[in-house]
mmCIF file of C-alpha atoms in Angstrom:
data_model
loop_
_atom_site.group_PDB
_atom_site.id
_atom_site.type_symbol
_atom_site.label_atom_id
_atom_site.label_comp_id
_atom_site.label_asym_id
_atom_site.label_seq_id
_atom_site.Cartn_x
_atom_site.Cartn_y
_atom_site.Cartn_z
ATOM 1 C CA UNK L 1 11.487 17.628 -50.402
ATOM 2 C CA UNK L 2 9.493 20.626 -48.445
ATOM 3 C CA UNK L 3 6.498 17.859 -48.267
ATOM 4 C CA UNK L 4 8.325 15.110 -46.714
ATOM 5 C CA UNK L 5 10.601 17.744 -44.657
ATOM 6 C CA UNK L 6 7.021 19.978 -43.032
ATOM 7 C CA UNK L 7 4.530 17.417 -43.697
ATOM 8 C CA UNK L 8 5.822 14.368 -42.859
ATOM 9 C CA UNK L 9 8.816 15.671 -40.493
ATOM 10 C CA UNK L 10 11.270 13.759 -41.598
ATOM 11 C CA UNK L 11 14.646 14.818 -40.111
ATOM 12 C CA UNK L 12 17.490 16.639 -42.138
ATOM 13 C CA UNK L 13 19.734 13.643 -42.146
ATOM 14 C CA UNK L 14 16.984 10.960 -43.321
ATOM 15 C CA UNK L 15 16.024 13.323 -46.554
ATOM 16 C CA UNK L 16 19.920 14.107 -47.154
ATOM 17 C CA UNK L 17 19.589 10.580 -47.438
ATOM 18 C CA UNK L 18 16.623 9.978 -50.251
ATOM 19 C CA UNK L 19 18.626 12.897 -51.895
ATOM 20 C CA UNK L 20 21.645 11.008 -52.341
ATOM 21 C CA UNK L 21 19.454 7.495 -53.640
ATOM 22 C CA UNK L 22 17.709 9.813 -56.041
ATOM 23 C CA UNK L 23 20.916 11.343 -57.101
ATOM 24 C CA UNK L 24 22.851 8.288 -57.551
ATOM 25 C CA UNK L 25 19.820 7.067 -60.276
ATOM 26 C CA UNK L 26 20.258 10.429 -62.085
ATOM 27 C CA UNK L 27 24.035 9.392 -62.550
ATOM 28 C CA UNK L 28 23.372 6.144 -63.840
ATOM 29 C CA UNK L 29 20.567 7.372 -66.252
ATOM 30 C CA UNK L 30 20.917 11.628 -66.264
ATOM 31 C CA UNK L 31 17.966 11.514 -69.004
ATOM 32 C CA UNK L 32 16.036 10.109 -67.057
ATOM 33 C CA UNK L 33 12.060 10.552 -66.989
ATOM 34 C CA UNK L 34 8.976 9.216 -65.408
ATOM 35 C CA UNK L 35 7.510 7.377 -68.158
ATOM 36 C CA UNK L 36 11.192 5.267 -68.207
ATOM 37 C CA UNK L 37 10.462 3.975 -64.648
ATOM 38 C CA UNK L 38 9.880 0.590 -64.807
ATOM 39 C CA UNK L 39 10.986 -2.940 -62.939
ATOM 40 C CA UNK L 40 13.611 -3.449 -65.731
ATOM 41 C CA UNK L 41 15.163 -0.095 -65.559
ATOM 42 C CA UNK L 42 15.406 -0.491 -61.760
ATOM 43 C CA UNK L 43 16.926 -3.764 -62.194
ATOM 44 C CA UNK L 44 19.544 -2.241 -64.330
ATOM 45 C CA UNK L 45 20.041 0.158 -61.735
ATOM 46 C CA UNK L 46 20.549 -2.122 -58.843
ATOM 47 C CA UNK L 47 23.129 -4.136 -60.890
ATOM 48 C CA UNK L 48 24.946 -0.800 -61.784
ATOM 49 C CA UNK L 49 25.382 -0.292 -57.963
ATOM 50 C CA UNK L 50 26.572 -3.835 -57.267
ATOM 51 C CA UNK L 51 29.230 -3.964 -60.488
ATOM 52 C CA UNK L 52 30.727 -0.392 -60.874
ATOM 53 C CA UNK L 53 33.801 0.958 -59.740
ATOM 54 C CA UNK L 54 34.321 3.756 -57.188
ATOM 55 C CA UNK L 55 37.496 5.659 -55.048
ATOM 56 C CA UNK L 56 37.180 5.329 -51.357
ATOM 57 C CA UNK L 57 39.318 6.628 -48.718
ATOM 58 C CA UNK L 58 43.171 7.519 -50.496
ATOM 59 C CA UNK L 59 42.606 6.720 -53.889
ATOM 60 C CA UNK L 60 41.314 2.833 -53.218
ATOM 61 C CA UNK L 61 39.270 1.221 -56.122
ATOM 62 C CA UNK L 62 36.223 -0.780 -54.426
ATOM 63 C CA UNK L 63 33.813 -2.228 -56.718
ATOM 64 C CA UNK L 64 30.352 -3.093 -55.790
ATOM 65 C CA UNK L 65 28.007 -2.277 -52.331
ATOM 66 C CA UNK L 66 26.785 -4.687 -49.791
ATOM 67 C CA UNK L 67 23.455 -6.066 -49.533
ATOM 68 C CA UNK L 68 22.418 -3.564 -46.813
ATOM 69 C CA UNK L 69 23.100 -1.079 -48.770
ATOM 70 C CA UNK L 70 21.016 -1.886 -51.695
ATOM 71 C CA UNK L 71 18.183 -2.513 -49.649
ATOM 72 C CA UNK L 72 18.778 1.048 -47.653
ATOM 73 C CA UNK L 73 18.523 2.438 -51.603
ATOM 74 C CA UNK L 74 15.773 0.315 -52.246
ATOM 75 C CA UNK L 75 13.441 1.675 -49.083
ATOM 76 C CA UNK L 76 14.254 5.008 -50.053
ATOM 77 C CA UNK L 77 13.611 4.780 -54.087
ATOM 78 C CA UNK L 78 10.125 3.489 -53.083
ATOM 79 C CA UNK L 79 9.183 5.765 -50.574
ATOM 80 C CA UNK L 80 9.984 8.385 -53.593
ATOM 81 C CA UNK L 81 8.087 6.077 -56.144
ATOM 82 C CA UNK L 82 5.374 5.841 -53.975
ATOM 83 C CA UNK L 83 5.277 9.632 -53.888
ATOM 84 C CA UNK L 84 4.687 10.189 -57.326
ATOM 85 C CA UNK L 85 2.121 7.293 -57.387
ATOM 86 C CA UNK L 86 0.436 9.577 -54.652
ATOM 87 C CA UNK L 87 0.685 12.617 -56.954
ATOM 88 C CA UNK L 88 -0.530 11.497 -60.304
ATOM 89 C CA UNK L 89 3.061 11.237 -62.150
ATOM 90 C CA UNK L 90 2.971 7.435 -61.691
ATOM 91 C CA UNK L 91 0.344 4.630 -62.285
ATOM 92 C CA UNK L 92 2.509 1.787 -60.060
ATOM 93 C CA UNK L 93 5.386 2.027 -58.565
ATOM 94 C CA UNK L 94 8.157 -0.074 -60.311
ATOM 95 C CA UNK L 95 9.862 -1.473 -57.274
ATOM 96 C CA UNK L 96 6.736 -3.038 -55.987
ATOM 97 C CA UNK L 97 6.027 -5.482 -59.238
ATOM 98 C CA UNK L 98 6.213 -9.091 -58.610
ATOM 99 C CA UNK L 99 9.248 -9.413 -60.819
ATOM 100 C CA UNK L 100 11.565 -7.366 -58.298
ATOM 101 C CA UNK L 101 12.998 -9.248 -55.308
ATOM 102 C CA UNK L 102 14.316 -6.776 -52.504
ATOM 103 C CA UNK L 103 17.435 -8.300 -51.586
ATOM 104 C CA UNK L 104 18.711 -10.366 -48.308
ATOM 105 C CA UNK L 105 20.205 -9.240 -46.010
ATOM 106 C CA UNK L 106 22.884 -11.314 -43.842
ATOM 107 C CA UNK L 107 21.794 -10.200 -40.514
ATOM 108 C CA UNK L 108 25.077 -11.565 -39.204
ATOM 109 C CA UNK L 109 26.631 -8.473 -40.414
ATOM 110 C CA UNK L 110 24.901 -6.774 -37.140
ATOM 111 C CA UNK L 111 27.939 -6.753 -34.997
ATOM 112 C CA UNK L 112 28.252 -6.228 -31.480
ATOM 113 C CA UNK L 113 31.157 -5.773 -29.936
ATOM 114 C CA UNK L 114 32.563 -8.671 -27.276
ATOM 115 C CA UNK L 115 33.573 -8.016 -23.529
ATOM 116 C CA UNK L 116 37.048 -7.984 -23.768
ATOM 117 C CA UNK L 117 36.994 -4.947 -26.822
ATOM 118 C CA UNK L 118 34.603 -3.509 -24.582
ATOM 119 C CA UNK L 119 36.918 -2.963 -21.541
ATOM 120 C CA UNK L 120 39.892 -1.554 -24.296
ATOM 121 C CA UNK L 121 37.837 0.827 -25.609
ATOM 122 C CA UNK L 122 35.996 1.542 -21.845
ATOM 123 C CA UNK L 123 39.786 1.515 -20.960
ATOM 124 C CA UNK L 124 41.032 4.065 -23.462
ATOM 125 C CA UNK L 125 38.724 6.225 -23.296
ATOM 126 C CA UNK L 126 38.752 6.231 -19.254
ATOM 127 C CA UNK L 127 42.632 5.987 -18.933
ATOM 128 C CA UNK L 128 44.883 5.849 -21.149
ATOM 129 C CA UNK L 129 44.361 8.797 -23.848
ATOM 130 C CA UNK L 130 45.314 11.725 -22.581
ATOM 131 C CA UNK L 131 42.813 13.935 -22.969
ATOM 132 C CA UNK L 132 43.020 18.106 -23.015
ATOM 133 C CA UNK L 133 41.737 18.841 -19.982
ATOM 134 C CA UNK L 134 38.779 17.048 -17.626
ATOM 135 C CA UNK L 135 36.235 18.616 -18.986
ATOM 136 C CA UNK L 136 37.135 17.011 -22.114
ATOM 137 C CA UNK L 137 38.092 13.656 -20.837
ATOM 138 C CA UNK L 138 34.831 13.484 -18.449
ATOM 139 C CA UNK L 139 32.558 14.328 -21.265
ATOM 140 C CA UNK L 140 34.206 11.625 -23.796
ATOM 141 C CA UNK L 141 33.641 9.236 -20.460
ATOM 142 C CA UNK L 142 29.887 10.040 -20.371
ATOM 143 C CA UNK L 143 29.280 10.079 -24.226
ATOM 144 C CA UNK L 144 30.687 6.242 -24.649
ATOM 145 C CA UNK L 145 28.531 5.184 -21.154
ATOM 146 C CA UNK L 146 25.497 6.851 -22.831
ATOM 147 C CA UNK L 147 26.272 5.088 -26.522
ATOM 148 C CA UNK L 148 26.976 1.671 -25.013
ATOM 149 C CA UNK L 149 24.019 1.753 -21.915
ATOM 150 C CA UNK L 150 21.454 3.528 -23.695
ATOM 151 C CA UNK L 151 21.801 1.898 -27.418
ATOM 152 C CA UNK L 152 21.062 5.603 -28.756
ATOM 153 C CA UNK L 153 21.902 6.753 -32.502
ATOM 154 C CA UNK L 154 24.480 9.127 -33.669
ATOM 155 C CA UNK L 155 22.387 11.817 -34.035
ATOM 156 C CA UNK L 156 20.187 10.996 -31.256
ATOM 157 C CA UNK L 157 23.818 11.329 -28.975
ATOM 158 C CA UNK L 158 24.534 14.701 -30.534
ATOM 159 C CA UNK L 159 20.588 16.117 -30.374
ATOM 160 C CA UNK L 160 20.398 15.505 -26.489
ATOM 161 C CA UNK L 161 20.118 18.702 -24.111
ATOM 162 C CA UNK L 162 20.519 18.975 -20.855
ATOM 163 C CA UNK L 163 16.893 19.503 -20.093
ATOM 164 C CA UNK L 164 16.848 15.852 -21.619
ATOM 165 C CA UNK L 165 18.698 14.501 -18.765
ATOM 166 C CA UNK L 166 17.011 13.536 -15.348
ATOM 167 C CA UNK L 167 19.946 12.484 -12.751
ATOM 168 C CA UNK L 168 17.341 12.611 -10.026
ATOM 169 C CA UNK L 169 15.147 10.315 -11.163
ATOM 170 C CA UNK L 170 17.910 8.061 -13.321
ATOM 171 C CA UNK L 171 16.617 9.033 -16.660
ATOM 172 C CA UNK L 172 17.142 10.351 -20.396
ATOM 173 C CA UNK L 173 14.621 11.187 -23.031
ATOM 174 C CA UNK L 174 15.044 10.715 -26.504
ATOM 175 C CA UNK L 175 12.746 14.006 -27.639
ATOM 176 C CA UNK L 176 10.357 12.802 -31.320
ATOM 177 C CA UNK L 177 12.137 15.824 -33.205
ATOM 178 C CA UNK L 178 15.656 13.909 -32.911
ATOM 179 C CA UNK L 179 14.753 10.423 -33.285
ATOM 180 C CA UNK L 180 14.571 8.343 -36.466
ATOM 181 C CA UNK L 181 11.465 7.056 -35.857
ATOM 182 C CA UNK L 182 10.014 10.355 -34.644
ATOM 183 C CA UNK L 183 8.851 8.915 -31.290
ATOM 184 C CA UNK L 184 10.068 10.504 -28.262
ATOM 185 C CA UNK L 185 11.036 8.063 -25.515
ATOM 186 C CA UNK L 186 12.606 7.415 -21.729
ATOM 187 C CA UNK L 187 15.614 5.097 -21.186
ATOM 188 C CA UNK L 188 16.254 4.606 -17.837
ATOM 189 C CA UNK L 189 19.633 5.380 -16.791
ATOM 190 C CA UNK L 190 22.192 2.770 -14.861
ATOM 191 C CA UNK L 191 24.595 3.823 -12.439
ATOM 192 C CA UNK L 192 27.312 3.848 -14.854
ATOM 193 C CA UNK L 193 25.933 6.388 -17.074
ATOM 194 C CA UNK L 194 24.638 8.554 -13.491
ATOM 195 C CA UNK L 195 27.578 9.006 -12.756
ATOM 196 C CA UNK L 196 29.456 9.655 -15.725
ATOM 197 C CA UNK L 197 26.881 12.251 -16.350
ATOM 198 C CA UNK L 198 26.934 13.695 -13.028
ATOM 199 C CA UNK L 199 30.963 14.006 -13.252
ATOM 200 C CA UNK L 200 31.172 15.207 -16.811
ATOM 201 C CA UNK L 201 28.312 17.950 -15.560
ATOM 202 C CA UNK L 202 30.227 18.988 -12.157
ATOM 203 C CA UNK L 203 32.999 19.645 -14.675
ATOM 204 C CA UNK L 204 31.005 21.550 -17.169
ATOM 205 C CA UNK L 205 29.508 23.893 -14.155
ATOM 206 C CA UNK L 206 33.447 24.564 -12.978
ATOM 207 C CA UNK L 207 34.594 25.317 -16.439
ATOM 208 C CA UNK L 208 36.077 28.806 -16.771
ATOM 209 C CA UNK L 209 33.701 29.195 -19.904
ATOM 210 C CA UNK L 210 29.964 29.809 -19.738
ATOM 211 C CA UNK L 211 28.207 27.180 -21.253
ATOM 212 C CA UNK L 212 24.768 28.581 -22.554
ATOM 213 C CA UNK L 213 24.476 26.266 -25.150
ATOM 214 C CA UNK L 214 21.310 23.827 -23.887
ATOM 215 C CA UNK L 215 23.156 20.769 -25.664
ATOM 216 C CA UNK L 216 24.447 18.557 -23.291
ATOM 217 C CA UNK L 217 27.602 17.878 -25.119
ATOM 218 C CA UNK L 218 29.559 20.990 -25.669
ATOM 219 C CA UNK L 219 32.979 21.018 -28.073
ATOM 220 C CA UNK L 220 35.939 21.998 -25.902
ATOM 221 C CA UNK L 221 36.940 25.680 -25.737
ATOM 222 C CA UNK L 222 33.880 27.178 -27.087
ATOM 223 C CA UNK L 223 30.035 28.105 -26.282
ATOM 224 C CA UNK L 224 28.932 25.127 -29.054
ATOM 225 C CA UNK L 225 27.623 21.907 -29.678
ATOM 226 C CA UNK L 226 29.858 18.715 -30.481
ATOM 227 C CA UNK L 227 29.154 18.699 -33.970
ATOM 228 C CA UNK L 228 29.505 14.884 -35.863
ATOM 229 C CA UNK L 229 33.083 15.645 -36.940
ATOM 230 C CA UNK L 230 34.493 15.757 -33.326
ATOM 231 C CA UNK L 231 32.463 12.873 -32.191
ATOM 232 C CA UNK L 232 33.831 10.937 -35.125
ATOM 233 C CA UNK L 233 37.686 12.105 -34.177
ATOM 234 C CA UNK L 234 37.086 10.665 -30.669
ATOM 235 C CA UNK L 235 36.011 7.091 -32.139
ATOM 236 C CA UNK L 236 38.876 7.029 -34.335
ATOM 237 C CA UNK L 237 41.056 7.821 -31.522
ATOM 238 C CA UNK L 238 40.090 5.658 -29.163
ATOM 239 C CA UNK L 239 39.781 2.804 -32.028
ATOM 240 C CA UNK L 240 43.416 3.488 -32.502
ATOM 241 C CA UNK L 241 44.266 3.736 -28.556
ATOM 242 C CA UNK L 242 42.225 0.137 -28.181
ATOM 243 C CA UNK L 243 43.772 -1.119 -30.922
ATOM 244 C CA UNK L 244 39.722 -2.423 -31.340
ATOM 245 C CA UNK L 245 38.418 -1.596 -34.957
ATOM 246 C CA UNK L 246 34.689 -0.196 -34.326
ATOM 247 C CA UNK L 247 32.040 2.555 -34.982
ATOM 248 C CA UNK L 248 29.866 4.479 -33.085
ATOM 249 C CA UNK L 249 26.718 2.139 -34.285
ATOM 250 C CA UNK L 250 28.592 -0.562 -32.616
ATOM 251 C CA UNK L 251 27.656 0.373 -29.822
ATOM 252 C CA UNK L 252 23.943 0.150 -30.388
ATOM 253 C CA UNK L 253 24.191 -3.244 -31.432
ATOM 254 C CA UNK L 254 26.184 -4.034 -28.327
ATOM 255 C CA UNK L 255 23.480 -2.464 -25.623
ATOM 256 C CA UNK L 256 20.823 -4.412 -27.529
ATOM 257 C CA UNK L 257 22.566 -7.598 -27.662
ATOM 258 C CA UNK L 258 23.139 -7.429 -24.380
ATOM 259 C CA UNK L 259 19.964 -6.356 -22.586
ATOM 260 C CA UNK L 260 18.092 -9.345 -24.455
ATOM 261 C CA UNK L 261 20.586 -11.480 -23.095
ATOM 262 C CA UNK L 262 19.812 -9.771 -19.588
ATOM 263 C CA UNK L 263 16.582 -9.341 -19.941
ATOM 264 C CA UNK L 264 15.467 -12.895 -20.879
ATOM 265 C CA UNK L 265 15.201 -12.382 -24.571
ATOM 266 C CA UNK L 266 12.277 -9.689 -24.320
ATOM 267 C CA UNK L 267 12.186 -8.345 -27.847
ATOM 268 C CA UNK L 268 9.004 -5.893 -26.868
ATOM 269 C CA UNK L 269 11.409 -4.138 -24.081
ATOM 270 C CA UNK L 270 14.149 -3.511 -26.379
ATOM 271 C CA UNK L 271 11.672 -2.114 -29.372
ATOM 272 C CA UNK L 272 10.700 0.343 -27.241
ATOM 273 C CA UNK L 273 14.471 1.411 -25.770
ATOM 274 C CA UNK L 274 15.484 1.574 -29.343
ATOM 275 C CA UNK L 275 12.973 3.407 -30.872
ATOM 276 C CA UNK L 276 11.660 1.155 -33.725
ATOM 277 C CA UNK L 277 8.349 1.290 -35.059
ATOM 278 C CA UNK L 278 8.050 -2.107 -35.988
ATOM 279 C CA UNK L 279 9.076 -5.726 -33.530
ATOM 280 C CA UNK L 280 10.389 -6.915 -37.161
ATOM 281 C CA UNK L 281 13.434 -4.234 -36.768
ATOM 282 C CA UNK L 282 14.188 -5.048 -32.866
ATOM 283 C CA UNK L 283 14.266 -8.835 -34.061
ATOM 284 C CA UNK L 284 16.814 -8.556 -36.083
ATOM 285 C CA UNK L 285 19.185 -8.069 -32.991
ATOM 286 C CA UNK L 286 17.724 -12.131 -31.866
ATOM 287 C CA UNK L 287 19.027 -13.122 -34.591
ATOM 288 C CA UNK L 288 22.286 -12.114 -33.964
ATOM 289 C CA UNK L 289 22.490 -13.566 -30.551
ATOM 290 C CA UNK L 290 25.773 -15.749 -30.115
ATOM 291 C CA UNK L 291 25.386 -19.242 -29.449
ATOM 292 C CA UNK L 292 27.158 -18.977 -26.018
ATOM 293 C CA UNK L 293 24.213 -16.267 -24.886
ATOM 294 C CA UNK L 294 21.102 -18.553 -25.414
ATOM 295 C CA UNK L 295 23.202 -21.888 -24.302
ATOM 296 C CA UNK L 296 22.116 -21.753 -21.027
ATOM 297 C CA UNK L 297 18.403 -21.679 -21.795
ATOM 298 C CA UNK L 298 18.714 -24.981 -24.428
ATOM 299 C CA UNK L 299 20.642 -26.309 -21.941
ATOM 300 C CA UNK L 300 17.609 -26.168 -19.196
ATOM 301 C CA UNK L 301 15.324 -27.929 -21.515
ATOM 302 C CA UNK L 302 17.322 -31.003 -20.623
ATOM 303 C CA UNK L 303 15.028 -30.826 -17.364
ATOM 304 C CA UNK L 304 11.883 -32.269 -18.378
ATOM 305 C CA UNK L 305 10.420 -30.336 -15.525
ATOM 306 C CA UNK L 306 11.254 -27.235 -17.609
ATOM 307 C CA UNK L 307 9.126 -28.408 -20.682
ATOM 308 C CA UNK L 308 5.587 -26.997 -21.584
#
């Protein structure tokens, strides 16, 4: 863990998350040792995950994972494999033999969110919650405006300072040290989220409290951070106030869904907006696109003028 966390600088979250992949093999096979790595083992594993029983939420019995979620164990199990390949304790890593076939994933299940949810939730969160005080309600304004205009991630949202904002010249950075992908990068900023950001900042300046905190979001009465339990409380109130069923992520999907349908389909724009390392990532969101979004352009291939 100390290599991948100072050597490769992978964030807290993403090696909380090979922690968990690698712990969830130890409970399927505790006795586990390098010499018993191998395809078959792996398959066994994989078919464990998809078959065996587990409580969520108040006592529910769910069997089984999706397909994304297999494949999110999958990445992460070889990235460890290919560790130990790296270090001597393996000659091959299992998950890359021939016999292995990383699962599909439905890319369907990438959801955006449609207009009409859109203006609940934008609604809700704007209106009709009552919210402690405006400090409060301004700040829960300008964190929905900056998930749904700037596509960011969870812990992108909660990682951005002040410093990170740019009102004068209609900007936000992303800084490497936050981001997934460890790239730093500058989304401009629409005049929604300006001014949402310039209210929710006018309040914070007014506020009886000193803010010395240099995180942008701060949590209510006190000198801190919004940490991700109080960003997760306001999604599941305003999912209840909507009366629209979502999560943060949502909201990513929706900004990128959106800007390729406003941008004329330009993939290479979006990659970089998001953050993704690869073009194969960002097109995942084309798939997605609705049939009403792209009928416009089929339909002005009817002019013959319009063809190559």
């Amino acid at each position: 863990m100390g290599y991948s966390r100072f050597t490769r600088q992978i964030s807290p979250r993403t090696l909380r998350g090979y922690q968990n992949a690698f712990d969830l093999l130890l409970k399927r096979y505790p006795d586990i040792t390098t010499a018993m790595l191998s395809p078959e083992l792996l398959s066994g594993f994989f078919e464990w995950l998809q078959t065996r029983e587990r409580t969520v939420g108040r006592g529910a019995i769910r069997q089984g994972v999706k397909k994304s979620t297999i494949a999110t164990y999958w990445v992460k199990l070889t990235k460890f494999f290919s560790w130990l390949v790296l270090k001597g304790y393996l000659t091959a890593n299992p998950l890359k033999d021939k016999s292995l076939e990383f699962p599909r994933i439905r890319y369907d299940d990438r959801k955006y969110l449609e207009r009409k949810d859109m203006k609940k939730i934008l609604l809700a969160v704007s209106g009709t919650v009552y919210w402690q005080n405006d400090l409060i309600r301004t700040r829960n304004i300008a964190i929905i405006a900056v998930a749904l205009y700037c596509g960011l991630r969870r812990t992108e949202l909660l990682s951005l300072k002040v410093s990170d904002v740019d009102l004068t010249h209609g900007r936000l950075i992303v800084q490497a040290e936050t981001s997934k992908s460890q790239m730093s990068r500058t989304i401009p900023l629409n005049s929604e989220v300006r001014q949402s950001l310039t209210n929710y900042l006018d309040e914070r300046s007014r506020s009886p409290i000193l803010f010395t905190t240099p995180f942008l979001w701060v949590a209510g009465h006190q000198n801190t951070a919004l940490k991700s339990e109080g960003l997760r409380y306001l999604v599941k109130v305003l999912a209840h106030e909507s009366q629209v069923k979502f999560h943060l992520h949502q909201l990513r999907h929706t900004f990128a869904v959106n800007f390729l349908h406003n941008s004329g389909h330009n993939s290479f724009k979006l990659q970089g907006l998001l953050g993704h390392r690869s073009i194969v990532s960002t097109a995942i969101y084309t798939r997605c696109l609705p049939p009403e979004i792209v009928r416009a352009d089929i339909e002005r291939m009817a002019d013959i003028d319009n063809m190559v």
